[in-house]
């Protein structure tokens, strides 16, 4: 019995890690660089800068246990000390040695080698002794057996515990242990190894003598942090409005602690935003500064950066699908229509932002006092020709009736941006004192420009429109041997102001054909339907009719515009003339 016990003990000793094995990285030697500054874009991308003074290991390297998932080509680490040059950055999957809290029998036995215990097995038999250990097969032995790279292996734990008893060393299967009693309070933690994705920064030290600490940083672009702007517009007397901008931060990226956040109006182009940099070590990969303050951390990061290099990429010939992110889509909040169009870059800086990953935050950004005026806007789209109406089905008829129903004015606030900062595309809550009037969409407005913020339908301003044909001229136009009939028309828009004060109005009437003249000081012009938008753009019914090829050659889209004022209780008639060609 003693010989068998001795053999088991020697076997257990042979299972301990060998000296030739590459040692696991101690968890205590790993460090994290804090986020110092973030530049946040409205589309959910962020330029993140980590910087801090961190300890070095015995080799003079810095080992970081947080690996970002940057956009391809945007990962830039740097040294913050001029005499210590960053020479290489290595991303690798490494074994890390640490401790775990024991939460089961196996863990308690591993945490307390040499402890005196009383075990009760599944048969109710009591066994007393000292814990001799739990056998484990070391990594180098597994590598020799399986031929797998050492970096892909962890020590293989056995299923028995060795117990030193008065009769020898007993190998007891763990599944036969029902309970364990310790003579003294047991230790709560036991050593363990696990894989982590680590980032190792190597430096060229002066005279080859590394220091214990070094100032380092890294900067990259990654999706996961977004800001959503919103406005509150409070209108007051004397034509002044208080405009408040607030930002909702949605953080699914990393913990932020007292960082500087740059909130960017506008969305720059990231050509490879759908590709993940190889340094991320994601599963799919493994299978293969003028807008910043010159003193900011972001500007420093770019001026001192060294691009990391990754070997073994087959000279860049691998398919880009291998670099696409495999992470599930993260909900970064609602999109605001038009938020990416025609916006120049502008940065709002907010200091002292603290926000954990997974949290949301609303914070005030800016406040202005802008001049505004009340304007009542009416847009009358062009109507479909009779041929379209005749061939339309019931659903299409209802849609046309809805769009061409009773016209109405919209009350808008015309804000003049007299500040130095642009207004960005965002929802806007409109209030008067403590009373909410409605919600509209603020559109991008450069300094010195104006924007319209729709308030409500103006029910006190009545509109009637009437068009009539005034004549037909056969053979009025000949093109390529084809003769065309000219149909002349005249329109009248009657507007009655039933409010108790005068109002400023803006009326736009679009027509198919050729605009001839507008009365009452209006303007008649031909416009490009594809560029103008609004009432001029092609309506949904445009595709319901097979337009003849000659239509666009002899006709276009015209528009009549009036900007005028109607006194209280008065009626104003706006007249206009146009024609179109037909054959």
PDB file of C-alpha atoms in Angstrom, residues 308-561:
ATOM      1  CA  UNK A 308       2.073  49.353 -34.949  1.00  0.00           C
ATOM      2  CA  UNK A 309       2.919  46.634 -37.452  1.00  0.00           C
ATOM      3  CA  UNK A 310       1.491  43.115 -37.680  1.00  0.00           C
ATOM      4  CA  UNK A 311       3.400  40.322 -39.419  1.00  0.00           C
ATOM      5  CA  UNK A 312       2.025  37.325 -41.267  1.00  0.00           C
ATOM      6  CA  UNK A 313      -0.749  39.078 -43.145  1.00  0.00           C
ATOM      7  CA  UNK A 314       0.258  37.617 -46.519  1.00  0.00           C
ATOM      8  CA  UNK A 315       1.376  41.039 -47.793  1.00  0.00           C
ATOM      9  CA  UNK A 316      -2.120  42.459 -47.344  1.00  0.00           C
ATOM     10  CA  UNK A 317      -3.667  40.038 -49.800  1.00  0.00           C
ATOM     11  CA  UNK A 318      -6.147  38.495 -47.381  1.00  0.00           C
ATOM     12  CA  UNK A 319      -9.788  39.233 -48.019  1.00  0.00           C
ATOM     13  CA  UNK A 320     -11.106  42.196 -46.052  1.00  0.00           C
ATOM     14  CA  UNK A 321     -13.922  40.021 -44.691  1.00  0.00           C
ATOM     15  CA  UNK A 322     -11.332  38.539 -42.341  1.00  0.00           C
ATOM     16  CA  UNK A 323     -11.058  41.904 -40.624  1.00  0.00           C
ATOM     17  CA  UNK A 324     -14.767  42.642 -40.291  1.00  0.00           C
ATOM     18  CA  UNK A 325     -16.049  42.954 -36.764  1.00  0.00           C
ATOM     19  CA  UNK A 326     -17.706  39.846 -35.334  1.00  0.00           C
ATOM     20  CA  UNK A 327     -19.163  41.737 -32.364  1.00  0.00           C
ATOM     21  CA  UNK A 328     -22.966  41.893 -32.196  1.00  0.00           C
ATOM     22  CA  UNK A 329     -24.512  45.238 -33.035  1.00  0.00           C
ATOM     23  CA  UNK A 330     -24.636  47.585 -30.062  1.00  0.00           C
ATOM     24  CA  UNK A 331     -27.671  49.780 -29.537  1.00  0.00           C
ATOM     25  CA  UNK A 332     -26.306  53.316 -29.494  1.00  0.00           C
ATOM     26  CA  UNK A 333     -29.652  55.090 -29.558  1.00  0.00           C
ATOM     27  CA  UNK A 334     -31.923  56.459 -32.269  1.00  0.00           C
ATOM     28  CA  UNK A 335     -30.761  58.015 -35.501  1.00  0.00           C
ATOM     29  CA  UNK A 336     -31.742  61.578 -36.396  1.00  0.00           C
ATOM     30  CA  UNK A 337     -32.657  61.903 -40.073  1.00  0.00           C
ATOM     31  CA  UNK A 338     -30.337  64.214 -41.957  1.00  0.00           C
ATOM     32  CA  UNK A 339     -27.737  64.336 -39.200  1.00  0.00           C
ATOM     33  CA  UNK A 340     -24.908  63.345 -41.541  1.00  0.00           C
ATOM     34  CA  UNK A 341     -25.599  65.768 -44.351  1.00  0.00           C
ATOM     35  CA  UNK A 342     -23.864  69.031 -45.153  1.00  0.00           C
ATOM     36  CA  UNK A 343     -22.302  69.562 -41.750  1.00  0.00           C
ATOM     37  CA  UNK A 344     -18.830  71.017 -41.258  1.00  0.00           C
ATOM     38  CA  UNK A 345     -16.830  69.786 -38.296  1.00  0.00           C
ATOM     39  CA  UNK A 346     -17.098  71.729 -35.060  1.00  0.00           C
ATOM     40  CA  UNK A 347     -16.122  70.620 -31.557  1.00  0.00           C
ATOM     41  CA  UNK A 348     -17.794  71.291 -28.216  1.00  0.00           C
ATOM     42  CA  UNK A 349     -15.456  70.461 -25.319  1.00  0.00           C
ATOM     43  CA  UNK A 350     -16.796  69.211 -21.985  1.00  0.00           C
ATOM     44  CA  UNK A 351     -14.366  68.501 -19.147  1.00  0.00           C
ATOM     45  CA  UNK A 352     -14.667  66.189 -16.162  1.00  0.00           C
ATOM     46  CA  UNK A 353     -16.908  63.510 -17.683  1.00  0.00           C
ATOM     47  CA  UNK A 354     -17.274  60.309 -15.626  1.00  0.00           C
ATOM     48  CA  UNK A 355     -19.338  57.533 -17.195  1.00  0.00           C
ATOM     49  CA  UNK A 356     -19.050  53.761 -16.812  1.00  0.00           C
ATOM     50  CA  UNK A 357     -19.450  51.391 -19.728  1.00  0.00           C
ATOM     51  CA  UNK A 358     -23.136  50.609 -20.189  1.00  0.00           C
ATOM     52  CA  UNK A 359     -24.271  53.866 -18.608  1.00  0.00           C
ATOM     53  CA  UNK A 360     -26.030  56.859 -20.166  1.00  0.00           C
ATOM     54  CA  UNK A 361     -25.600  60.519 -19.333  1.00  0.00           C
ATOM     55  CA  UNK A 362     -27.291  63.799 -20.202  1.00  0.00           C
ATOM     56  CA  UNK A 363     -25.187  66.919 -19.805  1.00  0.00           C
ATOM     57  CA  UNK A 364     -25.559  70.583 -20.795  1.00  0.00           C
ATOM     58  CA  UNK A 365     -23.261  71.719 -23.584  1.00  0.00           C
ATOM     59  CA  UNK A 366     -24.057  75.274 -24.678  1.00  0.00           C
ATOM     60  CA  UNK A 367     -26.625  78.040 -24.391  1.00  0.00           C
ATOM     61  CA  UNK A 368     -27.338  80.945 -26.747  1.00  0.00           C
ATOM     62  CA  UNK A 369     -29.721  83.841 -27.137  1.00  0.00           C
ATOM     63  CA  UNK A 370     -30.785  84.083 -30.780  1.00  0.00           C
ATOM     64  CA  UNK A 371     -33.112  86.406 -32.612  1.00  0.00           C
ATOM     65  CA  UNK A 372     -36.158  84.834 -34.206  1.00  0.00           C
ATOM     66  CA  UNK A 373     -39.244  85.863 -36.121  1.00  0.00           C
ATOM     67  CA  UNK A 374     -42.548  84.157 -36.749  1.00  0.00           C
ATOM     68  CA  UNK A 375     -43.048  83.160 -40.372  1.00  0.00           C
ATOM     69  CA  UNK A 376     -46.014  81.311 -41.866  1.00  0.00           C
ATOM     70  CA  UNK A 377     -44.987  79.010 -44.698  1.00  0.00           C
ATOM     71  CA  UNK A 378     -47.193  77.455 -47.377  1.00  0.00           C
ATOM     72  CA  UNK A 379     -45.923  74.929 -49.929  1.00  0.00           C
ATOM     73  CA  UNK A 380     -48.275  73.893 -52.735  1.00  0.00           C
ATOM     74  CA  UNK A 381     -46.952  70.908 -54.718  1.00  0.00           C
ATOM     75  CA  UNK A 382     -47.725  70.374 -58.365  1.00  0.00           C
ATOM     76  CA  UNK A 383     -50.711  68.158 -59.131  1.00  0.00           C
ATOM     77  CA  UNK A 384     -50.538  65.071 -61.348  1.00  0.00           C
ATOM     78  CA  UNK A 385     -51.851  65.397 -64.907  1.00  0.00           C
ATOM     79  CA  UNK A 386     -55.252  63.956 -65.765  1.00  0.00           C
ATOM     80  CA  UNK A 387     -53.666  60.875 -67.348  1.00  0.00           C
ATOM     81  CA  UNK A 388     -52.163  59.886 -63.980  1.00  0.00           C
ATOM     82  CA  UNK A 389     -55.418  60.384 -62.093  1.00  0.00           C
ATOM     83  CA  UNK A 390     -57.439  58.317 -64.565  1.00  0.00           C
ATOM     84  CA  UNK A 391     -55.069  55.328 -64.380  1.00  0.00           C
ATOM     85  CA  UNK A 392     -54.597  55.359 -60.570  1.00  0.00           C
ATOM     86  CA  UNK A 393     -56.130  52.620 -58.418  1.00  0.00           C
ATOM     87  CA  UNK A 394     -58.187  53.308 -55.275  1.00  0.00           C
ATOM     88  CA  UNK A 395     -55.222  53.329 -52.907  1.00  0.00           C
ATOM     89  CA  UNK A 396     -53.300  55.654 -55.188  1.00  0.00           C
ATOM     90  CA  UNK A 397     -56.304  57.939 -55.504  1.00  0.00           C
ATOM     91  CA  UNK A 398     -56.517  58.190 -51.710  1.00  0.00           C
ATOM     92  CA  UNK A 399     -52.821  58.957 -51.433  1.00  0.00           C
ATOM     93  CA  UNK A 400     -53.072  61.743 -54.008  1.00  0.00           C
ATOM     94  CA  UNK A 401     -56.154  63.151 -52.272  1.00  0.00           C
ATOM     95  CA  UNK A 402     -54.295  63.189 -48.964  1.00  0.00           C
ATOM     96  CA  UNK A 403     -51.294  64.987 -50.388  1.00  0.00           C
ATOM     97  CA  UNK A 404     -53.335  67.437 -52.436  1.00  0.00           C
ATOM     98  CA  UNK A 405     -56.048  68.020 -49.829  1.00  0.00           C
ATOM     99  CA  UNK A 406     -56.883  71.286 -48.111  1.00  0.00           C
ATOM    100  CA  UNK A 407     -53.705  73.394 -48.099  1.00  0.00           C
ATOM    101  CA  UNK A 408     -52.559  74.945 -44.828  1.00  0.00           C
ATOM    102  CA  UNK A 409     -49.856  77.234 -43.499  1.00  0.00           C
ATOM    103  CA  UNK A 410     -47.193  76.016 -41.082  1.00  0.00           C
ATOM    104  CA  UNK A 411     -46.077  78.331 -38.306  1.00  0.00           C
ATOM    105  CA  UNK A 412     -42.258  78.250 -38.159  1.00  0.00           C
ATOM    106  CA  UNK A 413     -39.715  80.003 -35.995  1.00  0.00           C
ATOM    107  CA  UNK A 414     -37.011  81.451 -38.232  1.00  0.00           C
ATOM    108  CA  UNK A 415     -33.903  81.492 -36.072  1.00  0.00           C
ATOM    109  CA  UNK A 416     -30.910  83.654 -36.988  1.00  0.00           C
ATOM    110  CA  UNK A 417     -27.680  82.002 -35.845  1.00  0.00           C
ATOM    111  CA  UNK A 418     -25.672  85.021 -34.747  1.00  0.00           C
ATOM    112  CA  UNK A 419     -23.243  82.966 -32.670  1.00  0.00           C
ATOM    113  CA  UNK A 420     -19.826  81.551 -33.514  1.00  0.00           C
ATOM    114  CA  UNK A 421     -20.963  77.934 -33.330  1.00  0.00           C
ATOM    115  CA  UNK A 422     -23.214  76.053 -35.755  1.00  0.00           C
ATOM    116  CA  UNK A 423     -26.574  74.590 -34.849  1.00  0.00           C
ATOM    117  CA  UNK A 424     -26.602  70.849 -35.504  1.00  0.00           C
ATOM    118  CA  UNK A 425     -29.330  68.517 -36.699  1.00  0.00           C
ATOM    119  CA  UNK A 426     -31.271  67.444 -33.625  1.00  0.00           C
ATOM    120  CA  UNK A 427     -34.765  67.263 -32.118  1.00  0.00           C
ATOM    121  CA  UNK A 428     -35.848  70.553 -30.591  1.00  0.00           C
ATOM    122  CA  UNK A 429     -38.407  71.045 -27.829  1.00  0.00           C
ATOM    123  CA  UNK A 430     -40.169  74.407 -28.212  1.00  0.00           C
ATOM    124  CA  UNK A 431     -41.520  76.186 -25.154  1.00  0.00           C
ATOM    125  CA  UNK A 432     -42.876  79.539 -24.087  1.00  0.00           C
ATOM    126  CA  UNK A 433     -42.089  80.075 -20.433  1.00  0.00           C
ATOM    127  CA  UNK A 434     -43.137  76.882 -18.649  1.00  0.00           C
ATOM    128  CA  UNK A 435     -45.558  75.856 -21.386  1.00  0.00           C
ATOM    129  CA  UNK A 436     -44.510  73.362 -24.069  1.00  0.00           C
ATOM    130  CA  UNK A 437     -45.643  74.368 -27.562  1.00  0.00           C
ATOM    131  CA  UNK A 438     -44.385  71.403 -29.553  1.00  0.00           C
ATOM    132  CA  UNK A 439     -41.337  69.639 -30.932  1.00  0.00           C
ATOM    133  CA  UNK A 440     -39.576  70.083 -34.238  1.00  0.00           C
ATOM    134  CA  UNK A 441     -36.320  69.236 -35.979  1.00  0.00           C
ATOM    135  CA  UNK A 442     -33.442  71.671 -35.822  1.00  0.00           C
ATOM    136  CA  UNK A 443     -31.391  71.497 -39.016  1.00  0.00           C
ATOM    137  CA  UNK A 444     -27.725  72.261 -39.453  1.00  0.00           C
ATOM    138  CA  UNK A 445     -27.244  76.024 -39.522  1.00  0.00           C
ATOM    139  CA  UNK A 446     -23.854  77.638 -39.972  1.00  0.00           C
ATOM    140  CA  UNK A 447     -23.012  80.858 -38.108  1.00  0.00           C
ATOM    141  CA  UNK A 448     -24.668  83.785 -39.867  1.00  0.00           C
ATOM    142  CA  UNK A 449     -27.341  81.611 -41.509  1.00  0.00           C
ATOM    143  CA  UNK A 450     -31.020  81.070 -40.704  1.00  0.00           C
ATOM    144  CA  UNK A 451     -33.063  77.935 -40.092  1.00  0.00           C
ATOM    145  CA  UNK A 452     -36.776  77.197 -39.827  1.00  0.00           C
ATOM    146  CA  UNK A 453     -38.095  75.317 -36.826  1.00  0.00           C
ATOM    147  CA  UNK A 454     -41.635  74.087 -37.505  1.00  0.00           C
ATOM    148  CA  UNK A 455     -43.986  74.868 -34.637  1.00  0.00           C
ATOM    149  CA  UNK A 456     -47.571  73.992 -35.585  1.00  0.00           C
ATOM    150  CA  UNK A 457     -50.292  74.252 -38.238  1.00  0.00           C
ATOM    151  CA  UNK A 458     -51.630  77.795 -38.507  1.00  0.00           C
ATOM    152  CA  UNK A 459     -55.389  77.178 -38.341  1.00  0.00           C
ATOM    153  CA  UNK A 460     -56.220  80.913 -38.263  1.00  0.00           C
ATOM    154  CA  UNK A 461     -54.876  81.499 -41.764  1.00  0.00           C
ATOM    155  CA  UNK A 462     -57.220  80.116 -44.413  1.00  0.00           C
ATOM    156  CA  UNK A 463     -56.155  79.169 -47.929  1.00  0.00           C
ATOM    157  CA  UNK A 464     -58.066  78.393 -51.105  1.00  0.00           C
ATOM    158  CA  UNK A 465     -56.407  77.570 -54.416  1.00  0.00           C
ATOM    159  CA  UNK A 466     -58.017  77.536 -57.834  1.00  0.00           C
ATOM    160  CA  UNK A 467     -56.425  76.815 -61.220  1.00  0.00           C
ATOM    161  CA  UNK A 468     -58.126  77.139 -64.588  1.00  0.00           C
ATOM    162  CA  UNK A 469     -57.262  76.683 -68.233  1.00  0.00           C
ATOM    163  CA  UNK A 470     -57.249  79.923 -70.233  1.00  0.00           C
ATOM    164  CA  UNK A 471     -56.485  78.688 -73.724  1.00  0.00           C
ATOM    165  CA  UNK A 472     -54.838  76.220 -76.109  1.00  0.00           C
ATOM    166  CA  UNK A 473     -52.491  77.013 -78.958  1.00  0.00           C
ATOM    167  CA  UNK A 474     -52.065  74.158 -81.491  1.00  0.00           C
ATOM    168  CA  UNK A 475     -48.637  73.869 -83.102  1.00  0.00           C
ATOM    169  CA  UNK A 476     -47.090  76.326 -80.663  1.00  0.00           C
ATOM    170  CA  UNK A 477     -43.830  74.335 -80.578  1.00  0.00           C
ATOM    171  CA  UNK A 478     -42.055  72.069 -83.071  1.00  0.00           C
ATOM    172  CA  UNK A 479     -39.144  69.849 -81.974  1.00  0.00           C
ATOM    173  CA  UNK A 480     -37.464  67.296 -84.283  1.00  0.00           C
ATOM    174  CA  UNK A 481     -40.409  67.465 -86.663  1.00  0.00           C
ATOM    175  CA  UNK A 482     -42.998  66.894 -83.916  1.00  0.00           C
ATOM    176  CA  UNK A 483     -45.674  69.517 -83.258  1.00  0.00           C
ATOM    177  CA  UNK A 484     -46.790  70.274 -79.694  1.00  0.00           C
ATOM    178  CA  UNK A 485     -49.913  71.868 -78.285  1.00  0.00           C
ATOM    179  CA  UNK A 486     -49.476  74.596 -75.683  1.00  0.00           C
ATOM    180  CA  UNK A 487     -51.963  74.605 -72.802  1.00  0.00           C
ATOM    181  CA  UNK A 488     -52.179  77.957 -70.972  1.00  0.00           C
ATOM    182  CA  UNK A 489     -53.307  78.072 -67.337  1.00  0.00           C
ATOM    183  CA  UNK A 490     -53.880  80.623 -64.622  1.00  0.00           C
ATOM    184  CA  UNK A 491     -53.972  80.168 -60.846  1.00  0.00           C
ATOM    185  CA  UNK A 492     -55.239  82.084 -57.857  1.00  0.00           C
ATOM    186  CA  UNK A 493     -54.352  81.590 -54.186  1.00  0.00           C
ATOM    187  CA  UNK A 494     -56.668  83.401 -51.748  1.00  0.00           C
ATOM    188  CA  UNK A 495     -55.256  83.830 -48.227  1.00  0.00           C
ATOM    189  CA  UNK A 496     -57.300  85.192 -45.307  1.00  0.00           C
ATOM    190  CA  UNK A 497     -55.638  86.238 -42.063  1.00  0.00           C
ATOM    191  CA  UNK A 498     -58.083  85.623 -39.217  1.00  0.00           C
ATOM    192  CA  UNK A 499     -55.569  86.359 -36.509  1.00  0.00           C
ATOM    193  CA  UNK A 500     -55.664  89.555 -34.482  1.00  0.00           C
ATOM    194  CA  UNK A 501     -52.284  90.695 -35.773  1.00  0.00           C
ATOM    195  CA  UNK A 502     -50.409  90.987 -39.046  1.00  0.00           C
ATOM    196  CA  UNK A 503     -48.364  87.973 -40.175  1.00  0.00           C
ATOM    197  CA  UNK A 504     -45.393  87.454 -42.477  1.00  0.00           C
ATOM    198  CA  UNK A 505     -46.032  84.739 -45.037  1.00  0.00           C
ATOM    199  CA  UNK A 506     -43.914  82.769 -47.479  1.00  0.00           C
ATOM    200  CA  UNK A 507     -45.736  80.950 -50.280  1.00  0.00           C
ATOM    201  CA  UNK A 508     -44.257  78.498 -52.778  1.00  0.00           C
ATOM    202  CA  UNK A 509     -46.321  77.082 -55.623  1.00  0.00           C
ATOM    203  CA  UNK A 510     -44.812  74.412 -57.876  1.00  0.00           C
ATOM    204  CA  UNK A 511     -46.130  73.518 -61.338  1.00  0.00           C
ATOM    205  CA  UNK A 512     -45.360  71.085 -64.169  1.00  0.00           C
ATOM    206  CA  UNK A 513     -44.498  72.958 -67.330  1.00  0.00           C
ATOM    207  CA  UNK A 514     -43.176  76.504 -67.682  1.00  0.00           C
ATOM    208  CA  UNK A 515     -43.642  79.311 -65.137  1.00  0.00           C
ATOM    209  CA  UNK A 516     -44.627  82.505 -66.985  1.00  0.00           C
ATOM    210  CA  UNK A 517     -45.381  85.254 -64.467  1.00  0.00           C
ATOM    211  CA  UNK A 518     -46.344  85.866 -60.829  1.00  0.00           C
ATOM    212  CA  UNK A 519     -48.418  88.793 -59.662  1.00  0.00           C
ATOM    213  CA  UNK A 520     -48.284  90.774 -56.410  1.00  0.00           C
ATOM    214  CA  UNK A 521     -44.503  91.040 -56.468  1.00  0.00           C
ATOM    215  CA  UNK A 522     -43.923  87.310 -56.696  1.00  0.00           C
ATOM    216  CA  UNK A 523     -41.088  85.558 -58.509  1.00  0.00           C
ATOM    217  CA  UNK A 524     -41.467  83.002 -61.322  1.00  0.00           C
ATOM    218  CA  UNK A 525     -38.590  80.649 -62.126  1.00  0.00           C
ATOM    219  CA  UNK A 526     -37.707  77.231 -63.487  1.00  0.00           C
ATOM    220  CA  UNK A 527     -36.081  74.902 -60.959  1.00  0.00           C
ATOM    221  CA  UNK A 528     -34.279  71.574 -60.825  1.00  0.00           C
ATOM    222  CA  UNK A 529     -36.666  69.097 -59.208  1.00  0.00           C
ATOM    223  CA  UNK A 530     -33.835  66.742 -58.283  1.00  0.00           C
ATOM    224  CA  UNK A 531     -31.921  69.366 -56.285  1.00  0.00           C
ATOM    225  CA  UNK A 532     -34.546  71.644 -54.789  1.00  0.00           C
ATOM    226  CA  UNK A 533     -36.374  69.113 -52.588  1.00  0.00           C
ATOM    227  CA  UNK A 534     -39.518  70.035 -50.658  1.00  0.00           C
ATOM    228  CA  UNK A 535     -42.656  70.558 -52.724  1.00  0.00           C
ATOM    229  CA  UNK A 536     -40.570  70.592 -55.911  1.00  0.00           C
ATOM    230  CA  UNK A 537     -39.177  67.075 -55.529  1.00  0.00           C
ATOM    231  CA  UNK A 538     -40.847  64.249 -57.411  1.00  0.00           C
ATOM    232  CA  UNK A 539     -43.843  62.993 -55.372  1.00  0.00           C
ATOM    233  CA  UNK A 540     -44.650  59.283 -54.812  1.00  0.00           C
ATOM    234  CA  UNK A 541     -47.193  59.241 -57.643  1.00  0.00           C
ATOM    235  CA  UNK A 542     -44.518  60.193 -60.189  1.00  0.00           C
ATOM    236  CA  UNK A 543     -43.696  56.560 -60.850  1.00  0.00           C
ATOM    237  CA  UNK A 544     -47.337  55.528 -61.272  1.00  0.00           C
ATOM    238  CA  UNK A 545     -47.432  56.904 -64.793  1.00  0.00           C
ATOM    239  CA  UNK A 546     -45.345  55.947 -67.802  1.00  0.00           C
ATOM    240  CA  UNK A 547     -44.156  59.408 -68.781  1.00  0.00           C
ATOM    241  CA  UNK A 548     -43.550  59.726 -72.531  1.00  0.00           C
ATOM    242  CA  UNK A 549     -39.970  60.301 -73.568  1.00  0.00           C
ATOM    243  CA  UNK A 550     -40.723  63.699 -75.074  1.00  0.00           C
ATOM    244  CA  UNK A 551     -42.204  65.111 -71.841  1.00  0.00           C
ATOM    245  CA  UNK A 552     -38.903  66.097 -70.253  1.00  0.00           C
ATOM    246  CA  UNK A 553     -37.598  67.507 -73.533  1.00  0.00           C
ATOM    247  CA  UNK A 554     -40.324  70.159 -73.816  1.00  0.00           C
ATOM    248  CA  UNK A 555     -41.440  70.654 -70.195  1.00  0.00           C
ATOM    249  CA  UNK A 556     -39.861  71.219 -66.814  1.00  0.00           C
ATOM    250  CA  UNK A 557     -40.750  72.205 -63.275  1.00  0.00           C
ATOM    251  CA  UNK A 558     -41.593  75.784 -62.405  1.00  0.00           C
ATOM    252  CA  UNK A 559     -42.011  77.548 -59.095  1.00  0.00           C
ATOM    253  CA  UNK A 560     -43.697  80.755 -57.946  1.00  0.00           C
ATOM    254  CA  UNK A 561     -42.570  82.388 -54.710  1.00  0.00           C
TER     255      UNK A 561
END
